[in-house]
PDB file of C-alpha atoms and ligand atoms in Angstrom:
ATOM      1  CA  UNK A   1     -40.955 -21.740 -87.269  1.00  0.00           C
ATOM      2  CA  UNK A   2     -37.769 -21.270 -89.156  1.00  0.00           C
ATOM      3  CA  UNK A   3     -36.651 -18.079 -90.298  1.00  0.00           C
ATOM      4  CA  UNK A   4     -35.471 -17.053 -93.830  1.00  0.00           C
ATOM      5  CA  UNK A   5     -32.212 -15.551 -92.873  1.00  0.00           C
ATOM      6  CA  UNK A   6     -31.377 -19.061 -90.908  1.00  0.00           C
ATOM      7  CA  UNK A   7     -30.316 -22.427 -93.230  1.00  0.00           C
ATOM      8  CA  UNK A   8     -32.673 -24.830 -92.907  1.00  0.00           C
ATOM      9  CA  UNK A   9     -31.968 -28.022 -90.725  1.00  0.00           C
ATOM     10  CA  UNK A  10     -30.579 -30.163 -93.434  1.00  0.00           C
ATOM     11  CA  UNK A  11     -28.238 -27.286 -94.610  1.00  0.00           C
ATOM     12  CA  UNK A  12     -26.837 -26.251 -91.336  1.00  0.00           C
ATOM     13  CA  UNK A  13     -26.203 -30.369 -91.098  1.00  0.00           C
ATOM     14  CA  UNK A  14     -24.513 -30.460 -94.106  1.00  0.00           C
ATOM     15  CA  UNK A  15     -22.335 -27.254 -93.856  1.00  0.00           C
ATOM     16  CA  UNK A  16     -20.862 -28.545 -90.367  1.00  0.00           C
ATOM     17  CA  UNK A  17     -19.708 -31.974 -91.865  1.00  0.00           C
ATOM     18  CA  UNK A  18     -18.227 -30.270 -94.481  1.00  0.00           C
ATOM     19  CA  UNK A  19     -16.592 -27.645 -92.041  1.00  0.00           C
ATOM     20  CA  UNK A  20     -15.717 -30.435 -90.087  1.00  0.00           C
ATOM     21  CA  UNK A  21     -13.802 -32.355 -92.695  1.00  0.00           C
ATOM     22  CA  UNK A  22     -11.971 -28.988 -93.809  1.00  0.00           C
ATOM     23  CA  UNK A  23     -10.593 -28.183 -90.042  1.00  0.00           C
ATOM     24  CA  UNK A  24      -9.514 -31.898 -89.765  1.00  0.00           C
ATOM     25  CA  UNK A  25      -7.596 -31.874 -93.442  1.00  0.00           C
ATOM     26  CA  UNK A  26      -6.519 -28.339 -92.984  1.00  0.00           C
ATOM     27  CA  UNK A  27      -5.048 -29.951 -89.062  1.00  0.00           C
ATOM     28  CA  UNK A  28      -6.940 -26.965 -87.461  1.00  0.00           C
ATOM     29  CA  UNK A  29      -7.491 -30.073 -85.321  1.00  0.00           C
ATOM     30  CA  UNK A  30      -6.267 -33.603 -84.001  1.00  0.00           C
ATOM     31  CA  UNK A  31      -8.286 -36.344 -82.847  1.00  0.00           C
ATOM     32  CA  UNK A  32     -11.572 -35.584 -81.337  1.00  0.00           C
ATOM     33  CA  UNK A  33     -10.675 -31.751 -80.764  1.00  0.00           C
ATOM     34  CA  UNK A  34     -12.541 -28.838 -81.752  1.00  0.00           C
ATOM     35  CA  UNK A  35     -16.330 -28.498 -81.953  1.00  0.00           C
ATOM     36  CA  UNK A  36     -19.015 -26.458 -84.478  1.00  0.00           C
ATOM     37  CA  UNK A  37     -22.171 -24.664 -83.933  1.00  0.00           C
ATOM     38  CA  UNK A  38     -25.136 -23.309 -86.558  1.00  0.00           C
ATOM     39  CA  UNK A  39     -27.995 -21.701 -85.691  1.00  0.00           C
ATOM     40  CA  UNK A  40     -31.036 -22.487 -87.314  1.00  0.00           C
ATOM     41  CA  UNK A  41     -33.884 -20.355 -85.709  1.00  0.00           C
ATOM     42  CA  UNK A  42     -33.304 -17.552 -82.723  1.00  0.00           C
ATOM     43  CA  UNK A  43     -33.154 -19.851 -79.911  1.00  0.00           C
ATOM     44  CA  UNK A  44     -32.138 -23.236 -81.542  1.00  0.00           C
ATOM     45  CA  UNK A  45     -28.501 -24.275 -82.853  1.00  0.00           C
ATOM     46  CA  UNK A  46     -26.946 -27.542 -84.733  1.00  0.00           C
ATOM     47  CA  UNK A  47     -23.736 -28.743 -82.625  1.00  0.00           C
ATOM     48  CA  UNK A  48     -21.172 -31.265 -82.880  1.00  0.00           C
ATOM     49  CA  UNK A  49     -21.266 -34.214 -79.894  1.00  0.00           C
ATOM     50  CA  UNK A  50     -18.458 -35.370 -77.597  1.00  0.00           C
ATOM     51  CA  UNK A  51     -15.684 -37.559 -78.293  1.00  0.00           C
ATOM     52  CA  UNK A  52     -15.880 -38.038 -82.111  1.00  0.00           C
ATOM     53  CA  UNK A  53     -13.170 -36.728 -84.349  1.00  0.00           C
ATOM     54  CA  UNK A  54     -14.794 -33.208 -87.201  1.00  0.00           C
ATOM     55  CA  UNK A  55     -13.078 -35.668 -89.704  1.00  0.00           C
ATOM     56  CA  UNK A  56     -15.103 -38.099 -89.258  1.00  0.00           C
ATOM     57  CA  UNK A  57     -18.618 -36.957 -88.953  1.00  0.00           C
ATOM     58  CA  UNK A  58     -22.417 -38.126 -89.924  1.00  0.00           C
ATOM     59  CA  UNK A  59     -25.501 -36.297 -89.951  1.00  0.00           C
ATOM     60  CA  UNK A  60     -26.815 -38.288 -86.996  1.00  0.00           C
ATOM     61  CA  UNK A  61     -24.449 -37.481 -84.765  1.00  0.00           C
ATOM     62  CA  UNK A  62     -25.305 -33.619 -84.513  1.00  0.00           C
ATOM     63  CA  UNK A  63     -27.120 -32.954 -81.495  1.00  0.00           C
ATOM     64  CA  UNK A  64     -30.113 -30.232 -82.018  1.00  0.00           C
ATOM     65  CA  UNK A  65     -30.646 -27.924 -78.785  1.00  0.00           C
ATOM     66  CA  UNK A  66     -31.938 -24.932 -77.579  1.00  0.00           C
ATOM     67  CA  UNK A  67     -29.546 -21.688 -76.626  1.00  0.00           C
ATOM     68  CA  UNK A  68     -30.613 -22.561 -72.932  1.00  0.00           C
ATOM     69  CA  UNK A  69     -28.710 -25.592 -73.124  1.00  0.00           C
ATOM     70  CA  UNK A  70     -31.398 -28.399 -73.247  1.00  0.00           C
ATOM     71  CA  UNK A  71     -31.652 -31.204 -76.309  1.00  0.00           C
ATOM     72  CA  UNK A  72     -33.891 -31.007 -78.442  1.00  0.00           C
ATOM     73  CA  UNK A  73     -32.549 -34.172 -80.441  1.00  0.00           C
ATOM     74  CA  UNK A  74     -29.171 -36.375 -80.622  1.00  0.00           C
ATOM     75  CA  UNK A  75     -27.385 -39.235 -81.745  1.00  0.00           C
ATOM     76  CA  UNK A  76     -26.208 -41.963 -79.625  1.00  0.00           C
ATOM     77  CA  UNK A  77     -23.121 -39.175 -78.219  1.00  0.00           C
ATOM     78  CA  UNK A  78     -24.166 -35.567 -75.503  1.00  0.00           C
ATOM     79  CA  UNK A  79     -22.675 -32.511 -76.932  1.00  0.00           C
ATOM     80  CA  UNK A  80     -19.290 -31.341 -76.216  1.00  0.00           C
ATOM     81  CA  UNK A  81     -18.944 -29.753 -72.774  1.00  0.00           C
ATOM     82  CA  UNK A  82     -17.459 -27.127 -75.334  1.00  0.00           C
ATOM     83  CA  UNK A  83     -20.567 -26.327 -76.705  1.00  0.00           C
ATOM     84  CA  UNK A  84     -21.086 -24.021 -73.086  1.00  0.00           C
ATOM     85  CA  UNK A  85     -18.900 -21.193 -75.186  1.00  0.00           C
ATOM     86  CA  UNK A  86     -20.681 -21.390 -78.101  1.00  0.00           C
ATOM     87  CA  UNK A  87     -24.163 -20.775 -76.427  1.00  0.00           C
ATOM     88  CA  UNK A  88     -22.843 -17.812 -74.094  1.00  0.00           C
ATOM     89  CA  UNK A  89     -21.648 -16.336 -77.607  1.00  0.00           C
ATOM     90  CA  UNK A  90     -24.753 -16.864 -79.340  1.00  0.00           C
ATOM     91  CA  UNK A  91     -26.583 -15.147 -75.970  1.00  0.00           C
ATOM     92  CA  UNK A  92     -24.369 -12.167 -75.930  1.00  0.00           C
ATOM     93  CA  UNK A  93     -24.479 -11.400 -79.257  1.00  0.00           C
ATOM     94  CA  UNK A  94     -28.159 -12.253 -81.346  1.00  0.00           C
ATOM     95  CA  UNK A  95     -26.241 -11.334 -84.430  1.00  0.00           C
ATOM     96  CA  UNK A  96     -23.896 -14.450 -84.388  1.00  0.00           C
ATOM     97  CA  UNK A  97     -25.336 -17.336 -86.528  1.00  0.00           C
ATOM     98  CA  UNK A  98     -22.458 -19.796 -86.703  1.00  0.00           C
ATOM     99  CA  UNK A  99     -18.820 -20.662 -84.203  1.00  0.00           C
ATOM    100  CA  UNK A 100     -15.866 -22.712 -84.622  1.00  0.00           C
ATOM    101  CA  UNK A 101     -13.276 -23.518 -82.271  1.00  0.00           C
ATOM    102  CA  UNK A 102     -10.192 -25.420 -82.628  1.00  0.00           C
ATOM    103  CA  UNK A 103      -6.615 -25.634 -81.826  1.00  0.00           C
ATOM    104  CA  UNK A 104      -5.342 -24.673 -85.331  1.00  0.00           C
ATOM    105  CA  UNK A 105      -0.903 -24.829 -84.170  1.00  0.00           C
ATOM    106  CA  UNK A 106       0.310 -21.639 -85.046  1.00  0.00           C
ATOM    107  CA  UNK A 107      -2.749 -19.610 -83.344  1.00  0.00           C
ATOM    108  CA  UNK A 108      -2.609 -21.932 -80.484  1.00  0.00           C
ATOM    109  CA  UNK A 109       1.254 -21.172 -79.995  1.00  0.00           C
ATOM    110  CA  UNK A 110       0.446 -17.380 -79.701  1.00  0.00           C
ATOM    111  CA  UNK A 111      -2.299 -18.488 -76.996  1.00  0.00           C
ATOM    112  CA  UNK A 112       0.291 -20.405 -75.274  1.00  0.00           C
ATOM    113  CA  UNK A 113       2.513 -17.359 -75.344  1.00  0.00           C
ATOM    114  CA  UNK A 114      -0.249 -15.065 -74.621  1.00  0.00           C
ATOM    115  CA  UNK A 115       0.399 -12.711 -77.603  1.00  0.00           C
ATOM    116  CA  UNK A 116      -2.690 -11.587 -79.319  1.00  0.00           C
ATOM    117  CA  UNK A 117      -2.971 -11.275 -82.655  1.00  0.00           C
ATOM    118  CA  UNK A 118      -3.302  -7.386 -83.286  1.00  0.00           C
ATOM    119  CA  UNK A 119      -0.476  -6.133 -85.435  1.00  0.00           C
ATOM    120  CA  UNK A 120      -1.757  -4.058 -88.779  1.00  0.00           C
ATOM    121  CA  UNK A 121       0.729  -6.043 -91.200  1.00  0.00           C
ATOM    122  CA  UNK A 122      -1.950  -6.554 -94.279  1.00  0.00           C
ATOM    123  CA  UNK A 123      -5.281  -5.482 -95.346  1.00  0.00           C
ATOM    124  CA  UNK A 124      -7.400  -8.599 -95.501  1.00  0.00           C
ATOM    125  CA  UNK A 125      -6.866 -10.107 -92.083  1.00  0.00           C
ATOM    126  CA  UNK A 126      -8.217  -6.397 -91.076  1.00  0.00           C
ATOM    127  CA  UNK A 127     -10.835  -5.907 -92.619  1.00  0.00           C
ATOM    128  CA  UNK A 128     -12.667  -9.676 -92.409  1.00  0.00           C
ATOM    129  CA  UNK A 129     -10.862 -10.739 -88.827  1.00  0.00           C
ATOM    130  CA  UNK A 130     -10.170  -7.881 -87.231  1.00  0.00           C
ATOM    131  CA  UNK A 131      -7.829  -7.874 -84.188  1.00  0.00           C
ATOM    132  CA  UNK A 132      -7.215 -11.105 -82.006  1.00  0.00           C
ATOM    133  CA  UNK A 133      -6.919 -10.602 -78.485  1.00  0.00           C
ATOM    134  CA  UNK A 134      -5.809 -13.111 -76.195  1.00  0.00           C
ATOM    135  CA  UNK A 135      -8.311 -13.995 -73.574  1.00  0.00           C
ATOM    136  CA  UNK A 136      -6.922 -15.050 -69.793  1.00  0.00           C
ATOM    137  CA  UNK A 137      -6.628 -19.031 -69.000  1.00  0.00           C
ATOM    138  CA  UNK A 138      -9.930 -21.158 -67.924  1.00  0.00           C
ATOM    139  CA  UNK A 139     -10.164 -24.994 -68.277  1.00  0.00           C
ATOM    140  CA  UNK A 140     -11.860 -26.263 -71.241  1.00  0.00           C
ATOM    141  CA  UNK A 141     -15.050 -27.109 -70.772  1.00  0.00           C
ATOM    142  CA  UNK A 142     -15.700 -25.086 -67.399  1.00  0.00           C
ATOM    143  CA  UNK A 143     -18.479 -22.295 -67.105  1.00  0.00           C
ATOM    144  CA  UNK A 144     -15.748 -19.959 -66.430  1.00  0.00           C
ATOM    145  CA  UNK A 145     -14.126 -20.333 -70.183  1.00  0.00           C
ATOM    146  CA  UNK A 146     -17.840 -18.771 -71.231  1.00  0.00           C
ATOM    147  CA  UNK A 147     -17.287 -15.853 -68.914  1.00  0.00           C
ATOM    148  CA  UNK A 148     -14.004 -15.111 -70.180  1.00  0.00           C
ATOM    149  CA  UNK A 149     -14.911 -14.954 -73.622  1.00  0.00           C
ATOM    150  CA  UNK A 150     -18.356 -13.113 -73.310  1.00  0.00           C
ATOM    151  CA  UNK A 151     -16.817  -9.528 -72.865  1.00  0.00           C
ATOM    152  CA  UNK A 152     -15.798  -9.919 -76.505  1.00  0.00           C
ATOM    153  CA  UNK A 153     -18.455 -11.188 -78.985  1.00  0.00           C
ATOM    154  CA  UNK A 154     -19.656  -7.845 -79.532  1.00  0.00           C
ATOM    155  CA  UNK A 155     -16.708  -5.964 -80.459  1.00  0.00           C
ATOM    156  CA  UNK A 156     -14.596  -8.783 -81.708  1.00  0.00           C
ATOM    157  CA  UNK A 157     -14.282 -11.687 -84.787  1.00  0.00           C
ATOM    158  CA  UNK A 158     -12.121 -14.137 -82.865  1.00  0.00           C
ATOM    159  CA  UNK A 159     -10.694 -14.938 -79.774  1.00  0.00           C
ATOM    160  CA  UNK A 160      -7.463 -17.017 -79.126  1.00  0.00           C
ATOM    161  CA  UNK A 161      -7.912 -19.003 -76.073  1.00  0.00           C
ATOM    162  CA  UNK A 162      -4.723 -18.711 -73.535  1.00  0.00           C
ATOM    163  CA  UNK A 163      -3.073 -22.315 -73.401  1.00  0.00           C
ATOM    164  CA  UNK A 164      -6.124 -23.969 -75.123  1.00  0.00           C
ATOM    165  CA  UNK A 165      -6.769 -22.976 -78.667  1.00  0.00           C
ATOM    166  CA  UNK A 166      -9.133 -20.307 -80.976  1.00  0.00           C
ATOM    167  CA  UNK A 167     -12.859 -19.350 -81.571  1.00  0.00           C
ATOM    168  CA  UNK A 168     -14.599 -17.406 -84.099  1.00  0.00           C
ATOM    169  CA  UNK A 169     -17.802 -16.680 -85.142  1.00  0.00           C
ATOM    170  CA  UNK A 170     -19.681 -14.509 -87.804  1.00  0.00           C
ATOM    171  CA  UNK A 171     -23.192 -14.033 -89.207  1.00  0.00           C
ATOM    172  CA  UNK A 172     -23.109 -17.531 -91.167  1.00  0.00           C
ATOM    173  CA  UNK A 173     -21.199 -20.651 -90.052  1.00  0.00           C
ATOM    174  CA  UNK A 174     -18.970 -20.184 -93.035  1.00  0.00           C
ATOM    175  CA  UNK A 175     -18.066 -16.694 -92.237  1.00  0.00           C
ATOM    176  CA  UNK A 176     -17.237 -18.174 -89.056  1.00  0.00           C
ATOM    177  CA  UNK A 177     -14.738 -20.698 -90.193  1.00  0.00           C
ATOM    178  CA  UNK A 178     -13.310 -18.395 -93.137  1.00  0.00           C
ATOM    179  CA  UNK A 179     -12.147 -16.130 -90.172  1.00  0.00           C
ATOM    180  CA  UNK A 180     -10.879 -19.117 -88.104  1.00  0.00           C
ATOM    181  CA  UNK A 181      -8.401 -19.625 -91.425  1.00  0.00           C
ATOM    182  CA  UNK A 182      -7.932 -16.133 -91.870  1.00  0.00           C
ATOM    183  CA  UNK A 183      -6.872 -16.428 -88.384  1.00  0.00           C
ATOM    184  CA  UNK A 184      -4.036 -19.236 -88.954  1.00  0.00           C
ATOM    185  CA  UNK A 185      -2.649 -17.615 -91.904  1.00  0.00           C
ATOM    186  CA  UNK A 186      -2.513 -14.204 -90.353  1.00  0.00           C
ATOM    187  CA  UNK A 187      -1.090 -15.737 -87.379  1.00  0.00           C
ATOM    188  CA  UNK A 188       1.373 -17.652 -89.937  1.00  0.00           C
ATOM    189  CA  UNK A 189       2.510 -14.503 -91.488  1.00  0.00           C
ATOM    190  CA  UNK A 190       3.039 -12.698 -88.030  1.00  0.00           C
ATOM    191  CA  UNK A 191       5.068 -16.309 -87.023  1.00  0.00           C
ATOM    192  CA  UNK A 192       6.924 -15.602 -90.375  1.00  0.00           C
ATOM    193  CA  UNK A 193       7.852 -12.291 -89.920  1.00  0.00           C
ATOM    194  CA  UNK A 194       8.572 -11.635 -86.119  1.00  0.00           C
ATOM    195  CA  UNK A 195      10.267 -14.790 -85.779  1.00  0.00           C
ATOM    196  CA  UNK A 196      12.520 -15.882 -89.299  1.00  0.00           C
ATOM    197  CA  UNK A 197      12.173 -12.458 -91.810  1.00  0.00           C
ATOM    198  CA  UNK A 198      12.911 -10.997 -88.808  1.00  0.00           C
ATOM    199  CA  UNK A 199      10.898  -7.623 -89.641  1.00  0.00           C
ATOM    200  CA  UNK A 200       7.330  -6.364 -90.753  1.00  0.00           C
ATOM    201  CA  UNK A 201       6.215  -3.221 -92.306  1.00  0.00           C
ATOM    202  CA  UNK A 202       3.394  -1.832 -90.270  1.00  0.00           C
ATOM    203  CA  UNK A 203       0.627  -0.057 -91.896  1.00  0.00           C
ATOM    204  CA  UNK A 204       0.815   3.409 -91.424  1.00  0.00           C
ATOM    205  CA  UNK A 205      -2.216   5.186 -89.287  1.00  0.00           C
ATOM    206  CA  UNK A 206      -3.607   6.561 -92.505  1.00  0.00           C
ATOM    207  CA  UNK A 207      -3.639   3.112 -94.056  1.00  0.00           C
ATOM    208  CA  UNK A 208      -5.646   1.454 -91.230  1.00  0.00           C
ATOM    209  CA  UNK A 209      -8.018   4.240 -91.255  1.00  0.00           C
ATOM    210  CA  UNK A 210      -8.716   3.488 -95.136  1.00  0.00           C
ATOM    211  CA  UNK A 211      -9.007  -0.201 -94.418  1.00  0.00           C
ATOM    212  CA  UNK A 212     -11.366   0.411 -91.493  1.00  0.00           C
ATOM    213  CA  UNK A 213     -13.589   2.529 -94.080  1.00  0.00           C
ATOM    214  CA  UNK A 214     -13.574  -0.108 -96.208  1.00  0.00           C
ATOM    215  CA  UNK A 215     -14.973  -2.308 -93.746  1.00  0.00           C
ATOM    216  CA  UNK A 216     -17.658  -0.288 -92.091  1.00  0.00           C
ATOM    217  CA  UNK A 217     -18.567   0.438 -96.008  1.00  0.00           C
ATOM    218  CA  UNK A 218     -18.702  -3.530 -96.189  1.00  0.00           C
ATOM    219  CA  UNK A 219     -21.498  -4.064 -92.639  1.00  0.00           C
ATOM    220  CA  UNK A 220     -18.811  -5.054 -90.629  1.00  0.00           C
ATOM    221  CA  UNK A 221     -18.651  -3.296 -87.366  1.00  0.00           C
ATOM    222  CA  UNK A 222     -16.720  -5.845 -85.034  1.00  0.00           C
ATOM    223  CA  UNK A 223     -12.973  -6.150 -85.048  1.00  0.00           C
ATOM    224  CA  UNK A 224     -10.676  -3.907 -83.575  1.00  0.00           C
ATOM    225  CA  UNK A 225      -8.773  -1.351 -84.463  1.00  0.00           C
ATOM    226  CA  UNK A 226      -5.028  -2.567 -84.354  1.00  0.00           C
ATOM    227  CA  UNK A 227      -1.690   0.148 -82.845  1.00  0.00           C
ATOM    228  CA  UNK A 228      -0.366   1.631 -86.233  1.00  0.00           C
ATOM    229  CA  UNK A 229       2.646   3.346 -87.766  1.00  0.00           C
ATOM    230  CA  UNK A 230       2.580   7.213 -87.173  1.00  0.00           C
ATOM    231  CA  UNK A 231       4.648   7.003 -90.478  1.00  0.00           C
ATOM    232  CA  UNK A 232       4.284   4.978 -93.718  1.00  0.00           C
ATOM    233  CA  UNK A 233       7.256   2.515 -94.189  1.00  0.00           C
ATOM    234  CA  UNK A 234       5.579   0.822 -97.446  1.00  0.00           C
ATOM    235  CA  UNK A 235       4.691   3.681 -99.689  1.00  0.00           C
ATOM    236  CA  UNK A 236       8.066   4.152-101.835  1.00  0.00           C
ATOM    237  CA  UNK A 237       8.928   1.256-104.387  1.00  0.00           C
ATOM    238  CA  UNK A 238       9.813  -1.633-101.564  1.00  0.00           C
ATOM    239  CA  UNK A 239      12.392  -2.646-104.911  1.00  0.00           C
ATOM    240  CA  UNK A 240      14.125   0.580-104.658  1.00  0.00           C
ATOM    241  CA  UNK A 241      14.708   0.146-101.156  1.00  0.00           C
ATOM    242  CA  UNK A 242      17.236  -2.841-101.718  1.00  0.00           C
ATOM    243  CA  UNK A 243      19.692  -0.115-103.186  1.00  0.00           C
ATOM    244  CA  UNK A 244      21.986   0.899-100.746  1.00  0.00           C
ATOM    245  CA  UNK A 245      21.382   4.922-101.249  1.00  0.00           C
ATOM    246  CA  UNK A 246      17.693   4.586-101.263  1.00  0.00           C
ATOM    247  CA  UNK A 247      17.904   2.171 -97.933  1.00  0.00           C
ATOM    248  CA  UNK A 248      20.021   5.049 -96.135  1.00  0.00           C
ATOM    249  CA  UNK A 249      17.339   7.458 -97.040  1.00  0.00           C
ATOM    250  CA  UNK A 250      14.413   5.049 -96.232  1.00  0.00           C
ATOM    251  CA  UNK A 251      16.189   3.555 -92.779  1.00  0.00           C
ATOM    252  CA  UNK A 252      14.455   5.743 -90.151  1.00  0.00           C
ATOM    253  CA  UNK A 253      10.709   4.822 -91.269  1.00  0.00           C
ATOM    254  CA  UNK A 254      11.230   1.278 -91.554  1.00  0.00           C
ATOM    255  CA  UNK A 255       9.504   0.109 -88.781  1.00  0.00           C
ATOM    256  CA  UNK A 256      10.448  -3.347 -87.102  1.00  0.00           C
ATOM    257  CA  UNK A 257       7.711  -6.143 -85.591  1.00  0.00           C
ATOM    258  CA  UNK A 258       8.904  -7.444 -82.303  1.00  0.00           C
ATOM    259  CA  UNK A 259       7.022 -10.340 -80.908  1.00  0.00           C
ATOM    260  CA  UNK A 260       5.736  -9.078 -77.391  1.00  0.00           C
ATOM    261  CA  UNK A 261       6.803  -5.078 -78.226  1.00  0.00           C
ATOM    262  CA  UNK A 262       5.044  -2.493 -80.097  1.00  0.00           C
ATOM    263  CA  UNK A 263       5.948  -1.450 -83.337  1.00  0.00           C
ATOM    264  CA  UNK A 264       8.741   0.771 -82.890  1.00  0.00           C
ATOM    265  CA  UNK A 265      12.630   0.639 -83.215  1.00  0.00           C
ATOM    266  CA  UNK A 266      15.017  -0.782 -85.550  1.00  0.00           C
ATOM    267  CA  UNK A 267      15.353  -4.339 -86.790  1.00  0.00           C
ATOM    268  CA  UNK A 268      16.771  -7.002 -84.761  1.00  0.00           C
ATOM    269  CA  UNK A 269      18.737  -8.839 -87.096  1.00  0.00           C
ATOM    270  CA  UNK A 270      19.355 -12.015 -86.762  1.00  0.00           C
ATOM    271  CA  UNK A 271      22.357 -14.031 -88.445  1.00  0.00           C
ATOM    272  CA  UNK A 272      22.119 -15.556 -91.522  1.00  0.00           C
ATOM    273  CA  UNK A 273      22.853 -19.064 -88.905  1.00  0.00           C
ATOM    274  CA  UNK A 274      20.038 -18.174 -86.537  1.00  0.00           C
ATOM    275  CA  UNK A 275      17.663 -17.759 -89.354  1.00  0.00           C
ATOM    276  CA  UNK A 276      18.347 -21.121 -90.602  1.00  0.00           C
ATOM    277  CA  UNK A 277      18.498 -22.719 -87.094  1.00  0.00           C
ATOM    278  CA  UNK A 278      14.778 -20.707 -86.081  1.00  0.00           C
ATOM    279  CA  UNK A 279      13.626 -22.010 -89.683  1.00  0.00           C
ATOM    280  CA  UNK A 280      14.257 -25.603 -88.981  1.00  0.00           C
ATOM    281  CA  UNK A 281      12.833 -25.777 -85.518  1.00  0.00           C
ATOM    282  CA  UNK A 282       9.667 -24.038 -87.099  1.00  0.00           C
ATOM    283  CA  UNK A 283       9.363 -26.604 -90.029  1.00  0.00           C
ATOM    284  CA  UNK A 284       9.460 -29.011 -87.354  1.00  0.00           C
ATOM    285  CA  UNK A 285       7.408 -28.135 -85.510  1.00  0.00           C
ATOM    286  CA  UNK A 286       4.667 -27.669 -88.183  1.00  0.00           C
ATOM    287  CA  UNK A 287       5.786 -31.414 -89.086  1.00  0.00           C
ATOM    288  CA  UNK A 288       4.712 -32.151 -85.599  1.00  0.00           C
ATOM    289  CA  UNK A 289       8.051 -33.718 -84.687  1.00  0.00           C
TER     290      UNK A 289
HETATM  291 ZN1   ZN B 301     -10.728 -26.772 -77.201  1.00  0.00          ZN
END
């Protein structure tokens, strides 16, 4: 018997072909990558199946199955060997209702340099995603890749995946996926300024605390609690700070993000010719060249 807080079967069907098509567009994926969960009763989930690409999806394709791991119904395709993280999640964690997981290229190139996404830069990606961490290497697909990620899906939004890719989850499939993009743009900005701007404001202690209010105040318990300024950096007019007597005054609380180091220090400035040459590679990269 269904419950009223889960989508009904043909709902949680449609939302992951629609989910599906967004991570393939959005190139959160390539080819057959990436696999999507939905749970429609407290021991029963919707998943995506092996070897077929989330672009390219049709209803009978999903594979039906129990949180045990046995199928209830499929298509002509097994589920993903994948689909071994998305049940541990669901297990440790009754509150979880939908996962994604892809390889999404800017989160995936933090997991490849093992840098977790936890610097307090801006408001939303704090209060809806919460802090990133990094979990250790396992092969995808293994039952150890589970193990590694169960410590988490309590406390935590999102995982990036070391060498492999990212995983979120939420109390609805779409919160799920909203904080798998909230994800790659927050790992974008970080990308953006740690590696061409060249320098972040951090929020201040104070301003973390107000954001963390905000999102208790919202039902959202899960998510970290990123390393903050002692000192605000961003409270005077940013505008002002571009004159050369205000900057003097201002220089000792700007704080500077490193990739790999905590907030603290001056900036690293780079030359106007390393900017350019870090820009390029970037753009390139993004082109997949
Ligand atoms: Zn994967």
């Amino acid at each position: 018997m269904a419950h009223r807080e889960y989508p009904t079967d043909s709902e949680a069907k449609q939302l992951i072909l629609d989910i599906g098509r967004r991570m393939y567009q959005k190139n959160f994926v390539a080819a057959n990558d990436g696999n999507i969960t939905c749970k429609v009763d407290d021991d029963i989930i919707w998943a995506t199946p092996t070897g077929v690409s989330k672009g390219f999806m049709t209803e009978d394709m999903l594979v039906k199955m129990y949180l045990d791991g046995r199928v209830i119904r499929q298509g002509d395709l097994a589920p993903s060997s994948e689909i071994k993280m998305h049940l541990r999640i669901y297990q440790e964690n009754p509150a979880i209702k939908g996962v994604t997981h892809a390889h999404p290229p800017v989160s995936t190139s933090f997991a490849i340099a093992g840098i977790s996404l936890d610097k307090a830069i801006y408001p939303e990606a704090l209060v809806n995603l919460g802090t990133v961490p990094c979990v250790h290497y396992e092969t995808p697909g293994s039952s150890a890749l589970p193990d590694s990620v169960a410590p988490y899906c309590n406390d935590y939004n999102a995982l990036l995946l070391a060498n492999h890719g990212a995983v979120s989850w939420g109390t609805s499939l779409m919160e799920a996926f909203f904080r798998l993009e909230s994800m790659e743009h927050y790992a974008t900005v970080l990308m953006y300024t740690g590696n061409i701007i060249g320098k972040a404001n951090v929020l201040s202690c104070d301003q973390v605390q107000e954001l963390i209010d905000i999102r208790t105040r919202m039902g959202i318990h899960t998510g970290g609690v990123p390393p903050c300024a002692p000192r605000p950096s961003n409270v005077r007019d940013v505008l002002a700070q571009h004159s050369p007597v205000v900057q003097a005054e201002a220089a000792p609380e700007v704080k500077t993000y490193q990739p790999g180091q905590e907030n603290s220090g001056s900036a690293g400035a780079l030359t106007e010719d390393e900017i350019e040459r870090v820009r390029q590679a970037v753009i390139a990269r993004l082109r997949g060249q």
